[in-house]
Coordinates of N, CA, C and O in Angstrom, one line a residue:
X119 N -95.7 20.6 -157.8 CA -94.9 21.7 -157.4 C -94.6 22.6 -158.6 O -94.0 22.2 -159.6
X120 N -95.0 23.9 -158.3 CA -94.6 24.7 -159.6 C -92.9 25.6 -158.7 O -92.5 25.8 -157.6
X121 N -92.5 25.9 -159.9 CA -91.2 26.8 -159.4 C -90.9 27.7 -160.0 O -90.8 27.4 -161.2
X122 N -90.7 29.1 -159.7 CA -90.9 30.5 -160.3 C -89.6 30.7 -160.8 O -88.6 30.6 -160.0
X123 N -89.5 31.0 -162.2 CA -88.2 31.4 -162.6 C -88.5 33.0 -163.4 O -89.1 33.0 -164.5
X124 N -88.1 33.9 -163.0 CA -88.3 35.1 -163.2 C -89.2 35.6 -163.8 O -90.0 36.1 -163.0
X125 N -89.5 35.6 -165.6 CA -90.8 36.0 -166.1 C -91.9 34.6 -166.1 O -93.1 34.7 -166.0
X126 N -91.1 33.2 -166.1 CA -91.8 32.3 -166.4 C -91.9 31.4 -165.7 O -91.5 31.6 -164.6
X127 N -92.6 29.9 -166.0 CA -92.5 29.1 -164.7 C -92.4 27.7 -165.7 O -92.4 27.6 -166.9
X128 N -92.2 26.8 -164.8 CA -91.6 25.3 -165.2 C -92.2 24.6 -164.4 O -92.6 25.2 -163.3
X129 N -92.6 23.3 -164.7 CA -93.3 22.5 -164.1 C -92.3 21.5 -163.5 O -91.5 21.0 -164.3
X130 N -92.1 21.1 -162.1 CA -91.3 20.2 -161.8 C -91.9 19.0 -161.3 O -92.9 19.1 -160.6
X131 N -91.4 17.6 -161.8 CA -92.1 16.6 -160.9 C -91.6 16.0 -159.8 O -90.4 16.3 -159.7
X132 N -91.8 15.4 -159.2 CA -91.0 14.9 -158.1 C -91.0 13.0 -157.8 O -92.0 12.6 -157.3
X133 N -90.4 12.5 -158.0 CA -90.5 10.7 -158.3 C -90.2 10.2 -156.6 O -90.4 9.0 -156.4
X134 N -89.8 11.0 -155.7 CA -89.7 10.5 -154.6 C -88.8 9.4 -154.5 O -87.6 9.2 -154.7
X135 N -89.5 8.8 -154.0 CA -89.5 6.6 -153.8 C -89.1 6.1 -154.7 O -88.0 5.6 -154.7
X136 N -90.1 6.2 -156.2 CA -89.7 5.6 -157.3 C -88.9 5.7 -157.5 O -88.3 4.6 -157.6
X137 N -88.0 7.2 -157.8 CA -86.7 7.3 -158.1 C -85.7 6.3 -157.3 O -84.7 5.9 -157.8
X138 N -86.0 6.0 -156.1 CA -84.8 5.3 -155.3 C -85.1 3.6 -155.9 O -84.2 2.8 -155.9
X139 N -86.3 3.3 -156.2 CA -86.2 1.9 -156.4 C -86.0 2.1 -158.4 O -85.8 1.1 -159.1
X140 N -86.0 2.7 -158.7 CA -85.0 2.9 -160.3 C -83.9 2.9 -160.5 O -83.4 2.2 -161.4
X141 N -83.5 3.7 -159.6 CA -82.1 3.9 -160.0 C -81.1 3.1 -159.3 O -79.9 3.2 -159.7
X142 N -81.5 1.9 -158.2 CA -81.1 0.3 -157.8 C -81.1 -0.5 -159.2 O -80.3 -1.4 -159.4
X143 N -82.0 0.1 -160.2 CA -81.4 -0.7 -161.6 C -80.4 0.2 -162.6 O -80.4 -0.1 -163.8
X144 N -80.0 0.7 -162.3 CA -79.3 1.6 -162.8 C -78.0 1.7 -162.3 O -77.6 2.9 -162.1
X145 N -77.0 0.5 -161.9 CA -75.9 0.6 -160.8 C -74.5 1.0 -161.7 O -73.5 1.5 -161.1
X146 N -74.4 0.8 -163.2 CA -73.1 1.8 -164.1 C -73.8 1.6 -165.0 O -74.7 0.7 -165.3
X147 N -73.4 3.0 -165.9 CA -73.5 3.1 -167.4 C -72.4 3.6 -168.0 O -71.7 4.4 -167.4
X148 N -72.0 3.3 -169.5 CA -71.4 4.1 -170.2 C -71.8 5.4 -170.6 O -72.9 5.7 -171.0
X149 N -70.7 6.1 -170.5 CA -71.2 7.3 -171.1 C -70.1 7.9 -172.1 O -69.0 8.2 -171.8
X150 N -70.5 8.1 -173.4 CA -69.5 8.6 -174.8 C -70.1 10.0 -175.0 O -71.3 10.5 -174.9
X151 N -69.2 10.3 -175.3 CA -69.5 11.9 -175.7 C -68.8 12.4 -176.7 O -67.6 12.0 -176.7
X152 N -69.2 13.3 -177.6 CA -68.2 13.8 -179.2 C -67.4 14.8 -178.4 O -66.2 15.0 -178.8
X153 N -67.9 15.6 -177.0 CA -66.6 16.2 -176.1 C -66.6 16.2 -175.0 O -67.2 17.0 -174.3
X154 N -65.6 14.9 -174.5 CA -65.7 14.2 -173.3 C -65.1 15.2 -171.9 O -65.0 14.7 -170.8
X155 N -64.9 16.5 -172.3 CA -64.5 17.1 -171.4 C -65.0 18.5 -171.8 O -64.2 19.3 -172.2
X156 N -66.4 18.9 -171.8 CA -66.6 20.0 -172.5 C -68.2 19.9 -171.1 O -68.5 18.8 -170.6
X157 N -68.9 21.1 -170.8 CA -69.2 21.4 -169.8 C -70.7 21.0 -169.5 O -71.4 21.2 -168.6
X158 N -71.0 20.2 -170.9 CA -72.4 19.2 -170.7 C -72.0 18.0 -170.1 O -72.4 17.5 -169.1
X159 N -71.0 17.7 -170.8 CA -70.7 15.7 -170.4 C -70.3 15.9 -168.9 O -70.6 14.9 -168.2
X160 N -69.7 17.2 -168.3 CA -69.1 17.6 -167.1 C -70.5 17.3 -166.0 O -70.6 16.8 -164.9
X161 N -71.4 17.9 -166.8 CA -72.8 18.6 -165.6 C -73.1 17.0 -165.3 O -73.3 16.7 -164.2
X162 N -73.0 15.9 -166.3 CA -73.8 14.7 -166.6 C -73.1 13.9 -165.9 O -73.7 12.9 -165.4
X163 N -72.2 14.0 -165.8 CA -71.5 12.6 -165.1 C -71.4 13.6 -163.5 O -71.1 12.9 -162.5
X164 N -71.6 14.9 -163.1 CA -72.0 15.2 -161.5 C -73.0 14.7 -161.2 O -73.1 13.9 -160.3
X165 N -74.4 15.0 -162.2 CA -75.4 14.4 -161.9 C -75.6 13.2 -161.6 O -76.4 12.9 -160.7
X166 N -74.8 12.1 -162.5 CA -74.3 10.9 -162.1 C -73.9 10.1 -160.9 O -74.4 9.1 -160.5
X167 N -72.8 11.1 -160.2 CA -72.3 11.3 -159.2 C -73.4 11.3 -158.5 O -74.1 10.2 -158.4
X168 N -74.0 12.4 -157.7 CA -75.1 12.9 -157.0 C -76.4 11.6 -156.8 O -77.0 11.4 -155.7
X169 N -76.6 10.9 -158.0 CA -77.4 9.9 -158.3 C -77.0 8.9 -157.8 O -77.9 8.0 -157.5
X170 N -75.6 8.6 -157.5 CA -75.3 7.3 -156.9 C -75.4 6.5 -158.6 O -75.9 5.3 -158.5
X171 N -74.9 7.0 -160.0 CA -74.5 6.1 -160.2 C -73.1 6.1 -161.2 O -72.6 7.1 -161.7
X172 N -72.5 4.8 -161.2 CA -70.7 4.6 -161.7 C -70.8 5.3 -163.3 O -71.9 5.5 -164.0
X173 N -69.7 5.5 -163.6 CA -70.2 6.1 -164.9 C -68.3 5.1 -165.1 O -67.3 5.0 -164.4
X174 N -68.6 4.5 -166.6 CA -67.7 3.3 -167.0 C -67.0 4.5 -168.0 O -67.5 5.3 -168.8
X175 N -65.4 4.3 -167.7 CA -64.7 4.9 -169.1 C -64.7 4.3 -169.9 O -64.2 3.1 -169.7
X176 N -65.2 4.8 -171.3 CA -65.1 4.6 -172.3 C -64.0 5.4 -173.3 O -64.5 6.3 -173.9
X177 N -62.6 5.2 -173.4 CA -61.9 5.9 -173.7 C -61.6 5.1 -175.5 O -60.7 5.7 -176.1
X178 N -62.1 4.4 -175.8 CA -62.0 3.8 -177.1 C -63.1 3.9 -177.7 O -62.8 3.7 -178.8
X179 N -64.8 4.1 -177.5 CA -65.9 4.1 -177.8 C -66.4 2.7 -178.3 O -67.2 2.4 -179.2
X180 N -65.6 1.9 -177.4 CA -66.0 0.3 -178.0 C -67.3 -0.1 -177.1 O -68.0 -1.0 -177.5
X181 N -67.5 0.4 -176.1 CA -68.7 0.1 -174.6 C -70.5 0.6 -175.8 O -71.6 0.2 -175.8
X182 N -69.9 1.6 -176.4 CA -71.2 2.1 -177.2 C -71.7 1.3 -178.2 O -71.8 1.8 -179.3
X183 N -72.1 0.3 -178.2 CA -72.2 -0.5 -179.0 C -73.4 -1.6 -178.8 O -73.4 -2.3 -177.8
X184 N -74.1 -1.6 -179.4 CA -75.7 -2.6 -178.9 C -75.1 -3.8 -178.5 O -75.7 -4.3 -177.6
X185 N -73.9 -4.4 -179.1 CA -73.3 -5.5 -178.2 C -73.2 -5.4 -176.5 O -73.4 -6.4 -175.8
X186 N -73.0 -4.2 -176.1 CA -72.1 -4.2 -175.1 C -73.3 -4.8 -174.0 O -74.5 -5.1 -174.2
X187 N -72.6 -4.8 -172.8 CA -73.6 -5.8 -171.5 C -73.8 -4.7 -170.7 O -74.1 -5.1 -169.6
X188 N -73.7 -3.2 -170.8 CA -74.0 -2.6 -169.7 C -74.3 -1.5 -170.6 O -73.7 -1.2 -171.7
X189 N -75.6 -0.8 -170.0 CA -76.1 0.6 -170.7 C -75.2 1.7 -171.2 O -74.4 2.2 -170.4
X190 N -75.3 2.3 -173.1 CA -74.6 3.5 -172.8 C -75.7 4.9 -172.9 O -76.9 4.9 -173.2
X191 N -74.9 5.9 -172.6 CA -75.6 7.1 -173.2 C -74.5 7.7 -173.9 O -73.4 8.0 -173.3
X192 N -74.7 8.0 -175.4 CA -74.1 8.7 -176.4 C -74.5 9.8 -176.3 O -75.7 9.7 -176.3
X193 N -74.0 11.2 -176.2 CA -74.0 12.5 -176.1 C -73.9 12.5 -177.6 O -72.9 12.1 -178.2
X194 N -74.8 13.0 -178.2 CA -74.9 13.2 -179.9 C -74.1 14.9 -179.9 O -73.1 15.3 -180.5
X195 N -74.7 15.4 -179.2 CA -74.6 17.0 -179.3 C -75.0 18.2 -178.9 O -74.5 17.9 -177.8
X196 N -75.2 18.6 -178.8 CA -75.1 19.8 -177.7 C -75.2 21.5 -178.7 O -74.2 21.9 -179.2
X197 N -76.1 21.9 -178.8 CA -75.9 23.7 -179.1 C -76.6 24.6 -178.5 O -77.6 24.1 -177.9
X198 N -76.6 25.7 -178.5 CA -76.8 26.9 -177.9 C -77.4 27.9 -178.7 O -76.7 28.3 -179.6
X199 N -78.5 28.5 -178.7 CA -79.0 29.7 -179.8 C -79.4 30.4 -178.8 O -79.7 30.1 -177.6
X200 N -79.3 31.8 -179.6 CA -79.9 33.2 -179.1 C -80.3 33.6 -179.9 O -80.0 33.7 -181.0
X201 N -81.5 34.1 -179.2 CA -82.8 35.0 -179.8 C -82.9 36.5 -178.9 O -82.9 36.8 -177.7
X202 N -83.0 37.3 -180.4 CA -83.6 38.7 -179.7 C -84.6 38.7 -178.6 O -85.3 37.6 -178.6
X203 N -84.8 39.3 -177.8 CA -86.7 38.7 -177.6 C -87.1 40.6 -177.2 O -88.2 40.9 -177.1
X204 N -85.9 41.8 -177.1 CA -86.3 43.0 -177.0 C -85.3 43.7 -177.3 O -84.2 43.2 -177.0
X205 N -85.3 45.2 -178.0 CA -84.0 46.1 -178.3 C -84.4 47.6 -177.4 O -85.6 47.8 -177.3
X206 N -83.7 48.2 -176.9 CA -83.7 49.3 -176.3 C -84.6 49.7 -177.8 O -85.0 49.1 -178.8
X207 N -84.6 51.2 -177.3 CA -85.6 52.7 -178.2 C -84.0 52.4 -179.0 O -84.2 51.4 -179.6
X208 N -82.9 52.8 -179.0 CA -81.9 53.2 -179.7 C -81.5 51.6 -180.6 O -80.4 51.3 -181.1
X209 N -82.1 51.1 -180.6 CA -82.0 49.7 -181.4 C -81.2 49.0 -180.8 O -81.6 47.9 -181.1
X210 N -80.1 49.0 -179.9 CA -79.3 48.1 -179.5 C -80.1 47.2 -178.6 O -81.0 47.6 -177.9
X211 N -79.8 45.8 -178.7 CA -80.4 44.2 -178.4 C -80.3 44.5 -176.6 O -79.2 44.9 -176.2
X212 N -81.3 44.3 -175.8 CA -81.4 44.5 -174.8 C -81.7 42.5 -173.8 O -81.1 41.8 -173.0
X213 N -82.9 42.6 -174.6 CA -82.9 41.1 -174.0 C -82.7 39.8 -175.2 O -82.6 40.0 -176.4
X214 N -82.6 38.8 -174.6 CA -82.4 37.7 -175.1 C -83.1 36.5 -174.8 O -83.6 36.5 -173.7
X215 N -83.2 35.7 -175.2 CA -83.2 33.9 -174.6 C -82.3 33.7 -175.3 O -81.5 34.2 -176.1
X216 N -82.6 32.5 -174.6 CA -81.0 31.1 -174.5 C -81.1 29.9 -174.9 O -80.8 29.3 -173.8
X217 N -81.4 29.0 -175.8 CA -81.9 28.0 -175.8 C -80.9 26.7 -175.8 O -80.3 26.9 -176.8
X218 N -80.4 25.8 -175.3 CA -79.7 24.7 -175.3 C -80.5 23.6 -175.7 O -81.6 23.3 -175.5
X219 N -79.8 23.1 -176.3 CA -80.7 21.5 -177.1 C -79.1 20.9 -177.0 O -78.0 21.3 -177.3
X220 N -80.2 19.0 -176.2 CA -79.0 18.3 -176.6 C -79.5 17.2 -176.7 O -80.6 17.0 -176.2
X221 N -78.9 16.2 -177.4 CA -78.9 15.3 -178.5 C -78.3 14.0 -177.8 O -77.1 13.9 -177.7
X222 N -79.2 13.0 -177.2 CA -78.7 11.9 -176.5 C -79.0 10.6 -177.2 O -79.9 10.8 -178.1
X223 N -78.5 9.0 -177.1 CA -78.9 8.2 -177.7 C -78.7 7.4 -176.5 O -77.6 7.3 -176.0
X224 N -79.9 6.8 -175.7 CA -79.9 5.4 -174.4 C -79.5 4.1 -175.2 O -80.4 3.8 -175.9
X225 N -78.6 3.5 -175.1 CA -79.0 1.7 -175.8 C -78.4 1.3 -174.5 O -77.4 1.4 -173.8
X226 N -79.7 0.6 -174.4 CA -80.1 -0.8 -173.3 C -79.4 -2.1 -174.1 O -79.2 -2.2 -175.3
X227 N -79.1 -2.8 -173.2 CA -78.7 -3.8 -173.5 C -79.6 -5.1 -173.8 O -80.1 -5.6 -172.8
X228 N -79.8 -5.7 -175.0 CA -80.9 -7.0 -175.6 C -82.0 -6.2 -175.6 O -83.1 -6.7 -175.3
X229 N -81.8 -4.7 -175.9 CA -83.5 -3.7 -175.7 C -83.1 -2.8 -177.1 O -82.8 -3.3 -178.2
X230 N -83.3 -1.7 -177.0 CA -83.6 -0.6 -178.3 C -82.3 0.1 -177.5 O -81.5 -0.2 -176.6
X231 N -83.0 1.4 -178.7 CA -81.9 1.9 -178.3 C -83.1 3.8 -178.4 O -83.5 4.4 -179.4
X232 N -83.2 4.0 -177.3 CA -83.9 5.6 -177.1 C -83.1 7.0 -177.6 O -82.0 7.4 -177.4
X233 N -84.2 7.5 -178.4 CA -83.2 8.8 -178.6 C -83.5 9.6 -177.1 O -84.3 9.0 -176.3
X234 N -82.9 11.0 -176.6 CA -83.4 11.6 -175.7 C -83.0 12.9 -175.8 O -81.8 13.2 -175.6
X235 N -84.0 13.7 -176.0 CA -83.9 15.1 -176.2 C -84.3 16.1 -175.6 O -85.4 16.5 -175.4
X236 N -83.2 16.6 -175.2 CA -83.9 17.7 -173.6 C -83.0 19.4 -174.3 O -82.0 19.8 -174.8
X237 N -84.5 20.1 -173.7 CA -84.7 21.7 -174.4 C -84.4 22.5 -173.0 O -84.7 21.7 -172.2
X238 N -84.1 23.3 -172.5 CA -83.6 24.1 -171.6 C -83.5 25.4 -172.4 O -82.8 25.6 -173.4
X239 N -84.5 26.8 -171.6 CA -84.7 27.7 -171.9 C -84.3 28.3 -171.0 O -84.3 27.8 -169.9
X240 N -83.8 30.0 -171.4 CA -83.2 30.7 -170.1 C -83.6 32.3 -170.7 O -82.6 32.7 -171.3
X241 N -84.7 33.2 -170.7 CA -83.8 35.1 -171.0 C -83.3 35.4 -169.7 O -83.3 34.9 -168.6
X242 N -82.7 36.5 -170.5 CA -82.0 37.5 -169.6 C -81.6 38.6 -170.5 O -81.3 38.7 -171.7
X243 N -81.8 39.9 -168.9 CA -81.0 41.2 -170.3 C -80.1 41.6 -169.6 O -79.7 41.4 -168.5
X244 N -79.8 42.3 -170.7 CA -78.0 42.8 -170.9 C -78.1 44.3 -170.5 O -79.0 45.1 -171.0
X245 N -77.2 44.6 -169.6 CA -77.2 46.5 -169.5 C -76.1 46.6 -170.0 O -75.0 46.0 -169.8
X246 N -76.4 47.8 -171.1 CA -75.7 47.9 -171.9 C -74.4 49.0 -171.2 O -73.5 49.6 -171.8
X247 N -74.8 49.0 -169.6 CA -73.4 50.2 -169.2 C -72.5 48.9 -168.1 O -71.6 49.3 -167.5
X248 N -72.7 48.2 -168.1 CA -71.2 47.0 -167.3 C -71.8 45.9 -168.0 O -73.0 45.5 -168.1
X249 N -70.7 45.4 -168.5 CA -70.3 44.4 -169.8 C -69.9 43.4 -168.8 O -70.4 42.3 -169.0
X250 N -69.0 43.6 -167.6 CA -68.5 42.6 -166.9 C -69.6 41.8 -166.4 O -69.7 40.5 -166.4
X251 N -70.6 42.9 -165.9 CA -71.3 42.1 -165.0 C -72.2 40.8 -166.3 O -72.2 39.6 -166.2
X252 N -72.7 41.6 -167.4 CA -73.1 40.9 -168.2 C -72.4 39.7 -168.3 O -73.0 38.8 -167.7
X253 N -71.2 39.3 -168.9 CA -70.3 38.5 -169.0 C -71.2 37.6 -167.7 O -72.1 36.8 -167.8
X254 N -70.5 38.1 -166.6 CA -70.5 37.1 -165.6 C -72.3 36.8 -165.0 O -72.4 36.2 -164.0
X255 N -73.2 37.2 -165.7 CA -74.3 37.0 -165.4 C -74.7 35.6 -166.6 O -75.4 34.6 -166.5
X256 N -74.0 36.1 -167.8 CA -74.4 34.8 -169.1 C -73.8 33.7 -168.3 O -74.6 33.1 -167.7
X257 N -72.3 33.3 -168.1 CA -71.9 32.1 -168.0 C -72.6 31.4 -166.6 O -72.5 30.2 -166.3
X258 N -73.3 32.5 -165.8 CA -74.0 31.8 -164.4 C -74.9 31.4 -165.1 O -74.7 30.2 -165.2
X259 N -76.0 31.8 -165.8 CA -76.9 31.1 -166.6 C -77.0 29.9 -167.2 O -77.9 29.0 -167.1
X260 N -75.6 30.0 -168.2 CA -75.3 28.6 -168.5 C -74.9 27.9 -167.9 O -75.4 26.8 -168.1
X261 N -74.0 28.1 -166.8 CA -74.0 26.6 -166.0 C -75.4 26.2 -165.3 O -76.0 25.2 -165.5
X262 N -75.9 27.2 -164.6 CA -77.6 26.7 -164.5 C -78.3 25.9 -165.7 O -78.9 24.8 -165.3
X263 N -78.2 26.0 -166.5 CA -78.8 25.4 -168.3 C -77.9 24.0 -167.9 O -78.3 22.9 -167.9
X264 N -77.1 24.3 -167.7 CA -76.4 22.7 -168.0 C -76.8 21.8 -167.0 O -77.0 20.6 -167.2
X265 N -76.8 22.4 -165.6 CA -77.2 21.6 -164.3 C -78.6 21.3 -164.9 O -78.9 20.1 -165.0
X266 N -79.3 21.9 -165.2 CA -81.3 21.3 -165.2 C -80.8 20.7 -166.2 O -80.6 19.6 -165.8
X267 N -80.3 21.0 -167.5 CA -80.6 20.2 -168.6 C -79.7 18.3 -168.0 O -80.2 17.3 -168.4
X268 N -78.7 18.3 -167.3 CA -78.2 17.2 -167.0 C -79.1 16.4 -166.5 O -79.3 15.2 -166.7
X269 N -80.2 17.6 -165.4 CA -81.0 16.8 -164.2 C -82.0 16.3 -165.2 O -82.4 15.2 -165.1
X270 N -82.6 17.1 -166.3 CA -83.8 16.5 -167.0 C -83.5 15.3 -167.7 O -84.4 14.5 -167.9
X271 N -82.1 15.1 -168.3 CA -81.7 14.0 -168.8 C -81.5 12.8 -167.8 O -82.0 11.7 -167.9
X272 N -80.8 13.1 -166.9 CA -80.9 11.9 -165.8 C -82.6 11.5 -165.3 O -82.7 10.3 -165.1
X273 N -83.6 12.1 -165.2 CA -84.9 12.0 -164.7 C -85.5 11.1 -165.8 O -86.4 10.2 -165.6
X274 N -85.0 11.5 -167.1 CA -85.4 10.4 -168.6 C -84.7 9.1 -168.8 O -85.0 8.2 -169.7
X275 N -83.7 8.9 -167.8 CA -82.8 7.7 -168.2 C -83.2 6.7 -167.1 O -82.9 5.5 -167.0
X276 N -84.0 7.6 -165.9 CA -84.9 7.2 -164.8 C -86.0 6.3 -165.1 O -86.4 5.2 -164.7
X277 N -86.5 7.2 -166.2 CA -88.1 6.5 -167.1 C -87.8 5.7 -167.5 O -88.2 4.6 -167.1
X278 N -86.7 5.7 -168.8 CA -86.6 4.5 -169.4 C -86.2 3.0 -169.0 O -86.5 1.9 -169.5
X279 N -85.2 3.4 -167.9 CA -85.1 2.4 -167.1 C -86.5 1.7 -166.2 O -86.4 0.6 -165.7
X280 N -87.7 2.4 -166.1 CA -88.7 2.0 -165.4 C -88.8 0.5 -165.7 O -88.8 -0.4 -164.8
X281 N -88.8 0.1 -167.4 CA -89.3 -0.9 -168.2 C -88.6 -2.1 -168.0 O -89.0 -3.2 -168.3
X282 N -86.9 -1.8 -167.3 CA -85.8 -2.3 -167.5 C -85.6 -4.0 -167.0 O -84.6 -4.6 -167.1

C-alpha cells in the first residue's frame, strides 16, 4: 500500500493478524520519559491506548531498569529541525521541512535492551500574507509528526517483541 502525502510518498506496511497475535505479548509496559507530559510521550501512550496496551506508571524511574519483570521504553529524546528547502525571488524563506527524531531505548526483560530510532519528515510553505493561518497550519503538522512517529514506534516495539 503506497500513501500520497503531498510532494512525496511513504511506504506503509500493514501486519494485519500478526499485529493481533504480537501485541497478546505485549499486555503492559513501562514507559519513562525525560518529559512525561510533553506531546511525544502524550502521542505514545494514545497509541498505546488504541493498541490495547496498559502503560505502568513509573513515577520514580525505578521500573527502567534491566532488573525490572515487565518491559520498559525509555524516551531518550525528542527534537525538531528546520530546513530551508525554498525562498521567494525577494529572499524571504518560503518553504521548509520538518524533521523530528526520537530517541527510544526497549529493555526486555532477561533479553537486551534495543535502541529505537524513528525519523518523521514533513514540508510545508509558509504565505508570507496570514501568519495565523501559518501558525495554525505548523502545529497541525506537528501533531500529525507526532501521531506517525508514535505509530512507527509502536509498529517497532511490535517487531521486537516478535522474538519475545
Amino acid at each position: 500500500m503506497i500513501i500520497v502525502e503531498s510532494c512525496s510518498y511513504r511506504l506503509c506496511t500493514d501486519i494485519g493478524e500478526k499485529k493481533l497475535e504480537i501485541i497478546n505479548n505485549i499486555s503492559s509496559i513501562s514507559l519513562c520519559s525525560y518529559d512525561p507530559f510533553g506531546p511525544i510521550t502524550r502521542a505514545i501512550m494514545t497509541e498505546m491506548h488504541i493498541n490495547q496496551i496498559d502503560v505502568v506508571d513509573d513515577l520514580n524511574n525505578n521500573l527502567c531498569a534491566r532488573e525490572a519483570h515487565i518491559p520498559c521504553l525509555h524516551i531518550i529524546g525528542a527534537s525538531e529541525k528546520y530546513i530551508t528547502t525554498f525562498v521567494f525571488q525577494n529572499g524571504r524563506e518560503a518553504g521548509y521541512q520538518l524533521i523530528l527524531h526520537i530517541q527510544t531505548n526497549l529493555f526486555i526483560p532477561n533479553k537486551n535492551c534495543y535502541p529505537i530510532n524513528i525519523r518523521v519528515y514533513r514540508s510545508f510553505i509558509r504565505n508570507p500574507g496570514s501568519t495565523l493561518f501559518n501558525d495554525t497550519q505548523e502545529n497541525d503538522i506537528r501533531k500529525d509528526m507526532y501521531r506517525d512517529a508514535a505509530q512507527q514506534l509502536i509498529h517497532q516495539l511490535l517487531l521486537r517483541f516478535e522474538d519475545f
